[in-house]
């Protein structure tokens, strides 16, 4: 198994990627990034994300950028990782790639 792609392999991968259309993302019901990832009101935020991802999909977005919060990872590590996996799966369900 090669560890590094050739220049041609890199260009082939790039040519097969769709044009990225998206935005920086924070759910509309979150006042900051900590609120987005913490356990408090997660189910409500997830419902908002589901709705907003559907809207993004309907207008042709295929990518979003999010910032992960160290504080939440540090204080609620296992729960944070589960919520992050759920977030990624929800985005993927709508054809949205996540740039962390």
Tab-separated table of C-alpha atoms in Angstrom:
chain	number	residue	atom	x	y	z
A	1	UNK	CA	0.000	0.000	0.000
A	2	UNK	CA	1.378	3.379	-1.010
A	3	UNK	CA	1.451	6.062	1.646
A	4	UNK	CA	1.561	9.013	-0.733
A	5	UNK	CA	-0.415	9.615	-3.898
A	6	UNK	CA	1.254	10.592	-7.118
A	7	UNK	CA	0.484	13.996	-8.580
A	8	UNK	CA	-1.782	12.382	-11.158
A	9	UNK	CA	-3.740	10.475	-8.488
A	10	UNK	CA	-4.269	13.725	-6.600
A	11	UNK	CA	-5.539	15.513	-9.699
A	12	UNK	CA	-7.829	12.600	-10.576
A	13	UNK	CA	-9.376	12.739	-7.089
A	14	UNK	CA	-9.768	16.513	-7.365
A	15	UNK	CA	-11.397	16.325	-10.815
A	16	UNK	CA	-13.977	13.859	-9.474
A	17	UNK	CA	-14.986	16.099	-6.558
A	18	UNK	CA	-18.116	18.230	-6.958
A	19	UNK	CA	-17.881	21.988	-6.726
A	20	UNK	CA	-18.114	22.842	-3.029
A	21	UNK	CA	-21.126	24.978	-2.115
A	22	UNK	CA	-21.728	25.712	1.534
A	23	UNK	CA	-21.193	27.901	4.533
A	24	UNK	CA	-19.805	28.142	8.038
A	25	UNK	CA	-22.431	26.499	10.220
A	26	UNK	CA	-23.964	27.166	13.614
A	27	UNK	CA	-27.578	26.056	14.183
A	28	UNK	CA	-30.007	28.946	14.353
A	29	UNK	CA	-31.052	28.027	17.902
A	30	UNK	CA	-27.493	28.098	19.313
A	31	UNK	CA	-26.025	31.263	20.744
A	32	UNK	CA	-22.426	29.957	20.491
A	33	UNK	CA	-20.335	26.909	19.557
A	34	UNK	CA	-20.375	25.506	23.095
A	35	UNK	CA	-24.182	25.362	23.024
A	36	UNK	CA	-23.989	23.493	19.712
A	37	UNK	CA	-21.999	20.576	21.113
A	38	UNK	CA	-22.966	20.269	24.766
A	39	UNK	CA	-25.473	17.771	26.114
A	40	UNK	CA	-27.912	20.426	27.328
A	41	UNK	CA	-30.749	20.725	24.779
A	42	UNK	CA	-28.918	18.467	22.270
A	43	UNK	CA	-32.153	16.883	21.021
A	44	UNK	CA	-33.619	20.307	20.273
A	45	UNK	CA	-30.454	21.396	18.443
A	46	UNK	CA	-30.380	18.144	16.468
A	47	UNK	CA	-33.959	18.739	15.304
A	48	UNK	CA	-32.929	22.229	14.183
A	49	UNK	CA	-29.893	20.820	12.356
A	50	UNK	CA	-32.070	18.234	10.608
A	51	UNK	CA	-34.417	20.958	9.370
A	52	UNK	CA	-31.588	23.285	8.321
A	53	UNK	CA	-29.673	20.500	6.550
A	54	UNK	CA	-32.845	19.766	4.586
A	55	UNK	CA	-33.039	23.432	3.581
A	56	UNK	CA	-29.352	23.415	2.602
A	57	UNK	CA	-29.844	20.297	0.509
A	58	UNK	CA	-32.850	21.868	-1.245
A	59	UNK	CA	-30.797	24.875	-2.405
A	60	UNK	CA	-27.787	22.830	-3.503
A	61	UNK	CA	-25.360	23.114	-0.604
A	62	UNK	CA	-23.044	20.121	-0.286
A	63	UNK	CA	-20.596	21.214	2.420
A	64	UNK	CA	-20.444	23.022	5.742
A	65	UNK	CA	-17.636	24.057	8.037
A	66	UNK	CA	-17.957	23.643	11.804
A	67	UNK	CA	-15.668	24.366	14.713
A	68	UNK	CA	-15.383	21.835	17.508
A	69	UNK	CA	-15.170	23.132	21.060
A	70	UNK	CA	-12.328	21.826	23.229
A	71	UNK	CA	-14.220	22.688	26.427
A	72	UNK	CA	-17.088	20.347	25.548
A	73	UNK	CA	-14.713	17.614	24.374
A	74	UNK	CA	-12.750	17.940	27.622
A	75	UNK	CA	-15.732	18.042	30.011
A	76	UNK	CA	-18.149	15.663	28.225
A	77	UNK	CA	-15.767	13.590	26.089
A	78	UNK	CA	-17.738	10.394	25.495
A	79	UNK	CA	-21.027	12.197	25.032
A	80	UNK	CA	-19.392	14.751	22.755
A	81	UNK	CA	-18.001	12.000	20.535
A	82	UNK	CA	-21.455	10.375	20.266
A	83	UNK	CA	-23.053	13.719	19.427
A	84	UNK	CA	-20.377	14.446	16.834
A	85	UNK	CA	-20.986	11.057	15.166
A	86	UNK	CA	-24.718	11.800	15.117
A	87	UNK	CA	-24.021	15.223	13.613
A	88	UNK	CA	-21.877	13.704	10.851
A	89	UNK	CA	-24.487	11.041	10.075
A	90	UNK	CA	-27.258	13.653	9.927
A	91	UNK	CA	-25.254	15.826	7.540
A	92	UNK	CA	-24.367	12.820	5.358
A	93	UNK	CA	-28.036	11.842	5.141
A	94	UNK	CA	-28.601	15.164	3.350
A	95	UNK	CA	-25.531	14.847	1.110
A	96	UNK	CA	-23.567	17.424	3.090
A	97	UNK	CA	-19.854	16.995	3.717
A	98	UNK	CA	-18.426	18.429	6.909
A	99	UNK	CA	-15.155	20.347	7.048
A	100	UNK	CA	-13.927	20.413	10.640
